[in-house]
PDB file of C-alpha atoms and ligand atoms in Angstrom:
ATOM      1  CA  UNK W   1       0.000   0.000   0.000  1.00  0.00           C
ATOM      2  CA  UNK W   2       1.082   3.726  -0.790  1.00  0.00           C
ATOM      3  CA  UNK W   3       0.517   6.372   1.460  1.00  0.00           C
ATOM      4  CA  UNK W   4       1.391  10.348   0.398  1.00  0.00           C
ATOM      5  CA  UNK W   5       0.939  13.018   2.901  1.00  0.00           C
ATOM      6  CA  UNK W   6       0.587  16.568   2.393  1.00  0.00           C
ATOM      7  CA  UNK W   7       1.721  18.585   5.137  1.00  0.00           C
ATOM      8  CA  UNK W   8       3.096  22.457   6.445  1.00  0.00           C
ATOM      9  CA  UNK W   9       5.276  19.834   9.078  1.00  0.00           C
ATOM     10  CA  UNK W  10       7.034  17.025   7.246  1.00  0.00           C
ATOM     11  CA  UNK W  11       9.594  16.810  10.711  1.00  0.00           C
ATOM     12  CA  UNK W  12       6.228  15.718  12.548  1.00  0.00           C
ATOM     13  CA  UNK W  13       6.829  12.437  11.155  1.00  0.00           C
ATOM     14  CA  UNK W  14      10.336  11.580  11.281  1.00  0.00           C
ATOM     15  CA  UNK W  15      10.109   9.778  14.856  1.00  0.00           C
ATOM     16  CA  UNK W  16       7.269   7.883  14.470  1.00  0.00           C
ATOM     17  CA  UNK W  17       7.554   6.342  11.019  1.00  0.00           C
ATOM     18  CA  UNK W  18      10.878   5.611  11.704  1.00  0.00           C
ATOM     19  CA  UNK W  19      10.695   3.521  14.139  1.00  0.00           C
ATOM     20  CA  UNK W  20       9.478  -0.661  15.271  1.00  0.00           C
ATOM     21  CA  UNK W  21       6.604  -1.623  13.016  1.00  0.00           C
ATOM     22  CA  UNK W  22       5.802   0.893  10.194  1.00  0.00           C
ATOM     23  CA  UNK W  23       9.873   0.848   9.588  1.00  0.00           C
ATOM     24  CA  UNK W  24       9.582  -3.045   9.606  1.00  0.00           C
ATOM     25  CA  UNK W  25       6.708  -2.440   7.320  1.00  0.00           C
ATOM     26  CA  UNK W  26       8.476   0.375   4.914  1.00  0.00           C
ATOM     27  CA  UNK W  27      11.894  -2.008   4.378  1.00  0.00           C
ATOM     28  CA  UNK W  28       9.764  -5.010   3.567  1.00  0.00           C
ATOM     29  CA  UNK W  29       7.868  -2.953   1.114  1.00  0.00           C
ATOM     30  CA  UNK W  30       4.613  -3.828   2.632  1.00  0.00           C
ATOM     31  CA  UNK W  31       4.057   0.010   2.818  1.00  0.00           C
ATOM     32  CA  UNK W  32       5.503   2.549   0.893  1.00  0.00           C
ATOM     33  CA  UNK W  33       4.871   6.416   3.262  1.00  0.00           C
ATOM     34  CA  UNK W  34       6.361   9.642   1.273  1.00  0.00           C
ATOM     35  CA  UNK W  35       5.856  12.856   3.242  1.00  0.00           C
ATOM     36  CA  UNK W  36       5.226  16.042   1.007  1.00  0.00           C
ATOM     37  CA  UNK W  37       6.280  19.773   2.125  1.00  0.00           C
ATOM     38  CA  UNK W  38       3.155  21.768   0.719  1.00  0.00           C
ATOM     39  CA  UNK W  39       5.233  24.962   1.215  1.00  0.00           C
ATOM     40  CA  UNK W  40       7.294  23.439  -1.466  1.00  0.00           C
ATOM     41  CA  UNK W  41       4.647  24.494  -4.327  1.00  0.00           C
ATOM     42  CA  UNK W  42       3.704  27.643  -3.165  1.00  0.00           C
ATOM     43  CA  UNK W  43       3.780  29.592  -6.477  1.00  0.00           C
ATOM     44  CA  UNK W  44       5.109  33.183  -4.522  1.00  0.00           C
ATOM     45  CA  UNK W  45       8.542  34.115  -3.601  1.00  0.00           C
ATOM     46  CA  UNK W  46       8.371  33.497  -0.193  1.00  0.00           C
ATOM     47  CA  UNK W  47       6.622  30.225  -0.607  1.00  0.00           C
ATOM     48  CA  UNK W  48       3.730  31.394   2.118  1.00  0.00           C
ATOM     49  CA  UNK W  49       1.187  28.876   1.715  1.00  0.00           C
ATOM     50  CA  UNK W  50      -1.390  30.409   4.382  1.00  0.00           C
ATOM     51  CA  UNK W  51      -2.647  33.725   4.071  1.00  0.00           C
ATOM     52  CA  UNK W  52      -5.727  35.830   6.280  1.00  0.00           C
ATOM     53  CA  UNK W  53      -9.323  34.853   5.608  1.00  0.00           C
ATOM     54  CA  UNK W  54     -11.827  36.630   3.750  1.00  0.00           C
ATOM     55  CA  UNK W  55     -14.203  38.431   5.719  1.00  0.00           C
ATOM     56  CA  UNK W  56     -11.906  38.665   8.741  1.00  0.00           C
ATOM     57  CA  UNK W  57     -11.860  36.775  11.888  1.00  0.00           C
ATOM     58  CA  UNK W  58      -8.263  35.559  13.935  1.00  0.00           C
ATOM     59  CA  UNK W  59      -6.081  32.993  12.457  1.00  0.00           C
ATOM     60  CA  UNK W  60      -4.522  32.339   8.979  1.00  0.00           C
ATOM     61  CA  UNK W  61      -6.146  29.969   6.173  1.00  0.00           C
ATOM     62  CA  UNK W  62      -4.091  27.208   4.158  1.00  0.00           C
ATOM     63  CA  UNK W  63      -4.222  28.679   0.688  1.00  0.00           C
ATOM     64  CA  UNK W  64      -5.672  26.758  -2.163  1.00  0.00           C
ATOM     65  CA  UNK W  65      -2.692  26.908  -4.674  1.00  0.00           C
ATOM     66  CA  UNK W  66      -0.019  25.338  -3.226  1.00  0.00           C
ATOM     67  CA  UNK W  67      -2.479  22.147  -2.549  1.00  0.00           C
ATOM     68  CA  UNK W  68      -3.880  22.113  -5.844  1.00  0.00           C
ATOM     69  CA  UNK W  69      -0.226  22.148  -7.160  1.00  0.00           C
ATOM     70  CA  UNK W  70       0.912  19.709  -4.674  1.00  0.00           C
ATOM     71  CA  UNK W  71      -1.656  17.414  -5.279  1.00  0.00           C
ATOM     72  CA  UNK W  72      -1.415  17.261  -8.926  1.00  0.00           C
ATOM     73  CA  UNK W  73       1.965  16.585  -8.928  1.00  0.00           C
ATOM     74  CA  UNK W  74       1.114  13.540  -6.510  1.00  0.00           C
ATOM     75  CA  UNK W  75      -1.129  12.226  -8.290  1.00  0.00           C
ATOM     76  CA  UNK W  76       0.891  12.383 -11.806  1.00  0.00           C
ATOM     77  CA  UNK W  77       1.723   8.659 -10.464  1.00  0.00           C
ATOM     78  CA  UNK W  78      -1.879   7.472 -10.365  1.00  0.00           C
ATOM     79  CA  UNK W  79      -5.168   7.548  -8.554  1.00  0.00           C
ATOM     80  CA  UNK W  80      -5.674   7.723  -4.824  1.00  0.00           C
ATOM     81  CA  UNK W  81      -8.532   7.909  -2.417  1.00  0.00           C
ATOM     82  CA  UNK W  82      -8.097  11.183  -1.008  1.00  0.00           C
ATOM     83  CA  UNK W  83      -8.991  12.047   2.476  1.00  0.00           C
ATOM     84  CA  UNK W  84      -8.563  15.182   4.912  1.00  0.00           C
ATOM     85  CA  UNK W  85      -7.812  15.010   8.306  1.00  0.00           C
ATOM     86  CA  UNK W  86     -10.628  16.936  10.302  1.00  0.00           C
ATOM     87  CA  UNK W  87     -13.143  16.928  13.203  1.00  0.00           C
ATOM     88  CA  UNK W  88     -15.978  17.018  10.897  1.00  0.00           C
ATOM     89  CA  UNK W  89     -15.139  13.642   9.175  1.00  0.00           C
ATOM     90  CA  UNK W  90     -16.171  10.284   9.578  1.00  0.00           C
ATOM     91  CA  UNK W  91     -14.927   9.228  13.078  1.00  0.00           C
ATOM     92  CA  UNK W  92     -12.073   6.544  12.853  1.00  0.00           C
ATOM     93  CA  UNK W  93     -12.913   2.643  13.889  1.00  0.00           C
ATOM     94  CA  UNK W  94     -10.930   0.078  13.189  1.00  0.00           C
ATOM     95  CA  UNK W  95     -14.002  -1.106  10.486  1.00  0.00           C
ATOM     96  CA  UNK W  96     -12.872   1.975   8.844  1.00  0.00           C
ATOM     97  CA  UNK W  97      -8.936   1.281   9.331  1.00  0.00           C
ATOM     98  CA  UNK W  98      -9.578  -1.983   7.970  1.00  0.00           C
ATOM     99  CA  UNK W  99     -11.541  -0.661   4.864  1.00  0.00           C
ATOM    100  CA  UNK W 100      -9.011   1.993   4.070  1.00  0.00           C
ATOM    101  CA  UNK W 101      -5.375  -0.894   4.516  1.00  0.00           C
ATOM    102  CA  UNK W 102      -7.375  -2.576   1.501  1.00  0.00           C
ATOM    103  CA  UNK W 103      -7.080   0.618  -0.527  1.00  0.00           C
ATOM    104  CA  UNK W 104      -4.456   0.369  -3.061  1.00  0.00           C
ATOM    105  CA  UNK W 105      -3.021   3.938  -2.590  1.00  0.00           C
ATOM    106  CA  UNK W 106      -4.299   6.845  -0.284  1.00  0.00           C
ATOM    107  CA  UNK W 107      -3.216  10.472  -0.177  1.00  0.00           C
ATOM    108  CA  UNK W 108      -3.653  12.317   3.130  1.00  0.00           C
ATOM    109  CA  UNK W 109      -3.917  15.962   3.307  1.00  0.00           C
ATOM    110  CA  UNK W 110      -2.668  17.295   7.003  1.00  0.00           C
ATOM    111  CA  UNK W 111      -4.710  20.652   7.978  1.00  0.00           C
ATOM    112  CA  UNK W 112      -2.908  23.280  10.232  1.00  0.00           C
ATOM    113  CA  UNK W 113      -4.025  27.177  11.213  1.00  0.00           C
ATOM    114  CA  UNK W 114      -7.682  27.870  11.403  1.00  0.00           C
ATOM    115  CA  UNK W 115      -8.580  26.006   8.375  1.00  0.00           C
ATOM    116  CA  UNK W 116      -8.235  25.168   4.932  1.00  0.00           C
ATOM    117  CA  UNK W 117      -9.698  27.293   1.825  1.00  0.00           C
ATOM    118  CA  UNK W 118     -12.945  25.292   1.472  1.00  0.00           C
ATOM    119  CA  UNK W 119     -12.452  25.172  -2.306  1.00  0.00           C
ATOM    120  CA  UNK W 120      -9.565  22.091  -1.625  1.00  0.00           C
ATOM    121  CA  UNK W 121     -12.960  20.332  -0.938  1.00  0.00           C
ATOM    122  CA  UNK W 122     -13.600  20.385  -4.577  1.00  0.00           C
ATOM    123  CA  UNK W 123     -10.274  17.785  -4.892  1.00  0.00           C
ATOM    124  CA  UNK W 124     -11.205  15.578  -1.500  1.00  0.00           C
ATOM    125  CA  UNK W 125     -13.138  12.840  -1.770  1.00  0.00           C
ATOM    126  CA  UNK W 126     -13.537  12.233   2.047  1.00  0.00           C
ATOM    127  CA  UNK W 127     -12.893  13.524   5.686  1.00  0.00           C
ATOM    128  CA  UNK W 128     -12.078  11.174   8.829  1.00  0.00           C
ATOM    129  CA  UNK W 129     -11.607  12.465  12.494  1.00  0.00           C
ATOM    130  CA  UNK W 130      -9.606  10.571  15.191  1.00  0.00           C
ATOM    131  CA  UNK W 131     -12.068  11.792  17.761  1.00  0.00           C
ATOM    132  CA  UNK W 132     -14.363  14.328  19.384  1.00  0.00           C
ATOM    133  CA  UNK W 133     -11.636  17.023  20.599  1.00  0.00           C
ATOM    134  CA  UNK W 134      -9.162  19.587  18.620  1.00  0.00           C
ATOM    135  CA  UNK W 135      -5.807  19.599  18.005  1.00  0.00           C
ATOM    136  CA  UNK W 136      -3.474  21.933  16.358  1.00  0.00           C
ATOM    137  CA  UNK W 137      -3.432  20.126  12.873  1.00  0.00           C
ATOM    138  CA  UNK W 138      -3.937  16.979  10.984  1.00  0.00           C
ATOM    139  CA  UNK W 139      -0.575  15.790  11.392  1.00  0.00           C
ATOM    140  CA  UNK W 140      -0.817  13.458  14.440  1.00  0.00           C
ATOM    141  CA  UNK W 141      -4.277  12.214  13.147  1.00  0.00           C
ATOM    142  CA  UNK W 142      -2.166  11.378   9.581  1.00  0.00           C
ATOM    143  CA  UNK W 143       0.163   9.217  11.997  1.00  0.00           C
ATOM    144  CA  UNK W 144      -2.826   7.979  13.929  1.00  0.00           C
ATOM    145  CA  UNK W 145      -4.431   6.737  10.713  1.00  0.00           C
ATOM    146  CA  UNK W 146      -1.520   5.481   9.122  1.00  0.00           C
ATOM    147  CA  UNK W 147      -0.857   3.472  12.179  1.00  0.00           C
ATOM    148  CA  UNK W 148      -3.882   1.914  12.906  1.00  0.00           C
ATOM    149  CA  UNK W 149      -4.537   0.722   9.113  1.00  0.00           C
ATOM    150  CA  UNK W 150      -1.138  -0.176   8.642  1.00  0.00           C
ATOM    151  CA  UNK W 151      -1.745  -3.014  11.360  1.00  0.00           C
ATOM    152  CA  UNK W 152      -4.398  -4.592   8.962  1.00  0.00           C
ATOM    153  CA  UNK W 153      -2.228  -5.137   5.586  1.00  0.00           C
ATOM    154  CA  UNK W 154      -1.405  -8.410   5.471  1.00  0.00           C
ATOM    155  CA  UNK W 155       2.214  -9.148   6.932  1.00  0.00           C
ATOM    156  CA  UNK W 156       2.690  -5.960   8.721  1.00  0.00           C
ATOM    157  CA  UNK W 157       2.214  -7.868  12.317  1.00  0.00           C
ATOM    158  CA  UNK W 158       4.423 -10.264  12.974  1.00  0.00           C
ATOM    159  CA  UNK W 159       3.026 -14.092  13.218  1.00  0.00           C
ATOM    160  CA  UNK W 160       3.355 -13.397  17.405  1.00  0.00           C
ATOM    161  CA  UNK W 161       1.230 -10.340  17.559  1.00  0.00           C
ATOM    162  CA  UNK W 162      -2.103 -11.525  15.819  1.00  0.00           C
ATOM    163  CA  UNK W 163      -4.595  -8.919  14.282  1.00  0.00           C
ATOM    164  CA  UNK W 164      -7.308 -10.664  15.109  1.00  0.00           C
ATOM    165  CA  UNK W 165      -6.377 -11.055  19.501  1.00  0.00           C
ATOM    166  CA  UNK W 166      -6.210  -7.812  19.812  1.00  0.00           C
ATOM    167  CA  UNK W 167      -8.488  -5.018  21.803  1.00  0.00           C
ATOM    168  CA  UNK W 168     -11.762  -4.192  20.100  1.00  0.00           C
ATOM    169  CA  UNK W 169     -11.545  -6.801  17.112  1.00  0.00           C
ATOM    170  CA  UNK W 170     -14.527  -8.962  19.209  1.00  0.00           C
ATOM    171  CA  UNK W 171     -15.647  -5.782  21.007  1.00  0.00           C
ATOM    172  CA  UNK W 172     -13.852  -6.377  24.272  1.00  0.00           C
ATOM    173  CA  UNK W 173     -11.012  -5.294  25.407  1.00  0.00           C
ATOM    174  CA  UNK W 174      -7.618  -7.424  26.121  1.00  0.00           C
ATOM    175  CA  UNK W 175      -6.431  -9.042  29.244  1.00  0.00           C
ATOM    176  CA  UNK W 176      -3.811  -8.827  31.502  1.00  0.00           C
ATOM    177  CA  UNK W 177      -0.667 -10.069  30.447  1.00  0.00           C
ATOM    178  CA  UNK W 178       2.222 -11.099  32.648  1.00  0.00           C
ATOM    179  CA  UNK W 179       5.854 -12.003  32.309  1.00  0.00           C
ATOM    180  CA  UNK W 180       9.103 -13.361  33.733  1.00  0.00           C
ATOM    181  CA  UNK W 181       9.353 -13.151  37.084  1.00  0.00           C
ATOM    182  CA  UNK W 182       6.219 -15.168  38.256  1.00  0.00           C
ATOM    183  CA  UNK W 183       6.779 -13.427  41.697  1.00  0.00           C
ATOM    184  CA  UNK W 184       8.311  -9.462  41.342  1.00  0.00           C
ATOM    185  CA  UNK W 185       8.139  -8.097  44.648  1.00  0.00           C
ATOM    186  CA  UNK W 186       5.538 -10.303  45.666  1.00  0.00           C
ATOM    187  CA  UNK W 187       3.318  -9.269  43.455  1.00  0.00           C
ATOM    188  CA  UNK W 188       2.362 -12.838  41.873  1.00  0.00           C
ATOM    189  CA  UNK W 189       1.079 -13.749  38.381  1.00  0.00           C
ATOM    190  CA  UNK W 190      -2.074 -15.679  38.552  1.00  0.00           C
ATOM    191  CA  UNK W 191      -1.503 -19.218  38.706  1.00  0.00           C
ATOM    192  CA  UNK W 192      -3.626 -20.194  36.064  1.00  0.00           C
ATOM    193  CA  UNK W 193      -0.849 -19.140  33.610  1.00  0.00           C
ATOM    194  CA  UNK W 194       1.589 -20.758  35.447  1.00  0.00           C
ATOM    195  CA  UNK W 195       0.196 -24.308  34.990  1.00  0.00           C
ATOM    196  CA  UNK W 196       0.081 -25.508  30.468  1.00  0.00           C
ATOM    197  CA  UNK W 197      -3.308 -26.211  30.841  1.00  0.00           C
ATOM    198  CA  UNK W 198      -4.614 -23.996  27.634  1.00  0.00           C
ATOM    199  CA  UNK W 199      -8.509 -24.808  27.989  1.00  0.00           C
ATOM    200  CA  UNK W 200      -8.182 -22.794  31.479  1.00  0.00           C
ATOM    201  CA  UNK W 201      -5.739 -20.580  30.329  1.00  0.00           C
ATOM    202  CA  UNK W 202      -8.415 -19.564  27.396  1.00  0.00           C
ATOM    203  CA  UNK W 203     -11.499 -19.453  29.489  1.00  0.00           C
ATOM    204  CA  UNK W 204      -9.769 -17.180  32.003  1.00  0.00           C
ATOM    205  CA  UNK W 205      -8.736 -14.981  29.729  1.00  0.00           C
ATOM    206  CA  UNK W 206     -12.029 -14.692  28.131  1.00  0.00           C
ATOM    207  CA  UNK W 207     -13.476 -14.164  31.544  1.00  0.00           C
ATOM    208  CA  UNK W 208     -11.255 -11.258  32.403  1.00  0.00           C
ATOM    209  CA  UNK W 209     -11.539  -9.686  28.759  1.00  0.00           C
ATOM    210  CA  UNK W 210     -15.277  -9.762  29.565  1.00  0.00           C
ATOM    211  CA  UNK W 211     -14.862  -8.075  33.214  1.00  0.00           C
ATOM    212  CA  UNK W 212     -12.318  -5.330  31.915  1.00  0.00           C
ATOM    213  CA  UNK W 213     -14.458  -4.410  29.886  1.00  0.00           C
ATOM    214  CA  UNK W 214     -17.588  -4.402  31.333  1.00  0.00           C
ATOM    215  CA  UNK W 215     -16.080  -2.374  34.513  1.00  0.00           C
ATOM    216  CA  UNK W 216     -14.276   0.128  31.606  1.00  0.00           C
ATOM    217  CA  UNK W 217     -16.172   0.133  28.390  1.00  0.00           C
ATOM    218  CA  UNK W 218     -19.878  -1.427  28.885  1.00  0.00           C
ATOM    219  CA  UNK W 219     -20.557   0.751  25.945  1.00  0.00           C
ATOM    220  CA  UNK W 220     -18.466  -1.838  23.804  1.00  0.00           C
ATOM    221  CA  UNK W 221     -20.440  -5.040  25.067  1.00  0.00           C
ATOM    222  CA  UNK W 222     -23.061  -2.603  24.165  1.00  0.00           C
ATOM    223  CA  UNK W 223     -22.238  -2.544  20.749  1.00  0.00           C
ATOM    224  CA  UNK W 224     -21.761  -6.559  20.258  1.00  0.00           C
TER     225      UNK W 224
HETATM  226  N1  4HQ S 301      -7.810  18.892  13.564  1.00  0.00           N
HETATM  227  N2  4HQ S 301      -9.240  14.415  13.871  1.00  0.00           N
HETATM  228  C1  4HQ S 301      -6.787  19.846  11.496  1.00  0.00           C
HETATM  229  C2  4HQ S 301      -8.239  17.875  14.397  1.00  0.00           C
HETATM  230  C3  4HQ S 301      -8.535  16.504  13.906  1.00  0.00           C
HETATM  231  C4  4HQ S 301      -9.169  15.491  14.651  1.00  0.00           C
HETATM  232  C5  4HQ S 301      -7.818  20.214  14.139  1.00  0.00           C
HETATM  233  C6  4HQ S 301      -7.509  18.711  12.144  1.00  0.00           C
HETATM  234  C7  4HQ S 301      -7.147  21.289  13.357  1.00  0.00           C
HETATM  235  C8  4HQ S 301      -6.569  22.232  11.272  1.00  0.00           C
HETATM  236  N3  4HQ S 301      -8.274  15.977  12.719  1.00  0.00           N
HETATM  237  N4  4HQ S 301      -7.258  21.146  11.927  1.00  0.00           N
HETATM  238  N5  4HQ S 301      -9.635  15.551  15.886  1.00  0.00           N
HETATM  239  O1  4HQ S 301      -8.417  18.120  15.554  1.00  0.00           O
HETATM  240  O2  4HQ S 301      -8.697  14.723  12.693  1.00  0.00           O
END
């Protein structure tokens, strides 16, 4: 899968694509991420790409030129579902993470300032949110996004960290895990996990998956 992103902030996303699993992912060419400086097209000398809105009001607007020219030159190499980064969109679930790692390339378009000249809505064919609250700009939902879908392309998890065991793929959440020492200052795992038998090992799993998240998240036994 191909990911572009547009963004004012290309250093946002040195750290976390370079690290653990979506660098596993990039150098096995399971996922191909290029990072795009809008600024770069910005057709005036000093390559400002935001500029004050019309009609007034505080704050600066992302201009609709250099993302126009950006995203034309993107797309040169082919179609891609294109989706902005916003509160307004369609909130992210991993239904929609697992929709959009089936995609074949997708080019993300990373908001910052007040807001982006609403004629770039003209060349997007869809928003998503990460979730009811605001942050500064669409960069950390791009990595958010980009994360969470890159977990569902085939090969990107490791054989040892199944897709399918994980929090909210049944609608509950996980249970406790434990590791060497089986006593660390006497605080002991449960002993059920110390025995091999894997029938009880399952069911009390299961039966603590179901209590987390009833005590947590009854809204997402709700849901099942
Ligand atoms: N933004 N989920 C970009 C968000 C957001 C979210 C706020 C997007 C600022 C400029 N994006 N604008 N929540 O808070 O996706």
């Amino acid at each position: 899968m191909k990911i572009d992103i547009l963004t004012l902030f290309p250093e946002m996303f040195e750290g976390p694509f370079s690290c653990s699993i979506l660098k596993r992912a990039q150098e096995s060419g399971l996922l191909s991420i290029r990072i795009h400086n809008i600024r770069d097209y910005a057709d005036n000398k000093h390559h400002k790409a935001d500029d004050y809105p019309f009609g007034g009001g505080a704050g600066l607007v992302m201009m609709a030129q250099p993302i126009f020219d950006c995203m034309d030159a993107v797309l040169r190499d082919g179609p891609a579902r294109r989706i902005l980064l916003s509160p307004r969109g369609k909130r992210l679930s991993p239904e929609l993470a697992q929709e959009l790692a089936r995609e074949e390339r997708l080019l993300l378009l990373c908001g910052h300032y007040e807001g982006i000249d609403e004629r770039v809505m003209t060349v997007i064919d869809e928003e998503v949110s990460i979730g009811d609250y605001v942050l500064t700009g669409g960069e950390l939902p791009a990595m958010v996004l980009t994360d969470c879908l890159a977990r569902f392309i085939p090969g990107v998890l490791g054989s040892e960290d199944s897709v399918v065991e994980e929090s909210f793929s049944d609608g509950r959440l996980e249970y406790p895990q434990y590791t060497r020492p089986a006593d660390f200052r006497g605080l002991r795992v449960p002993e059920v996990l110390l025995g091999g038998n894997h029938k009880k090992i399952q069911e009390w799993r299961s039966g603590q998956s179901e209590l987390k998240t009833r005590l947590t998240r009854p809204d997402l036994m709700e849901k099942r």
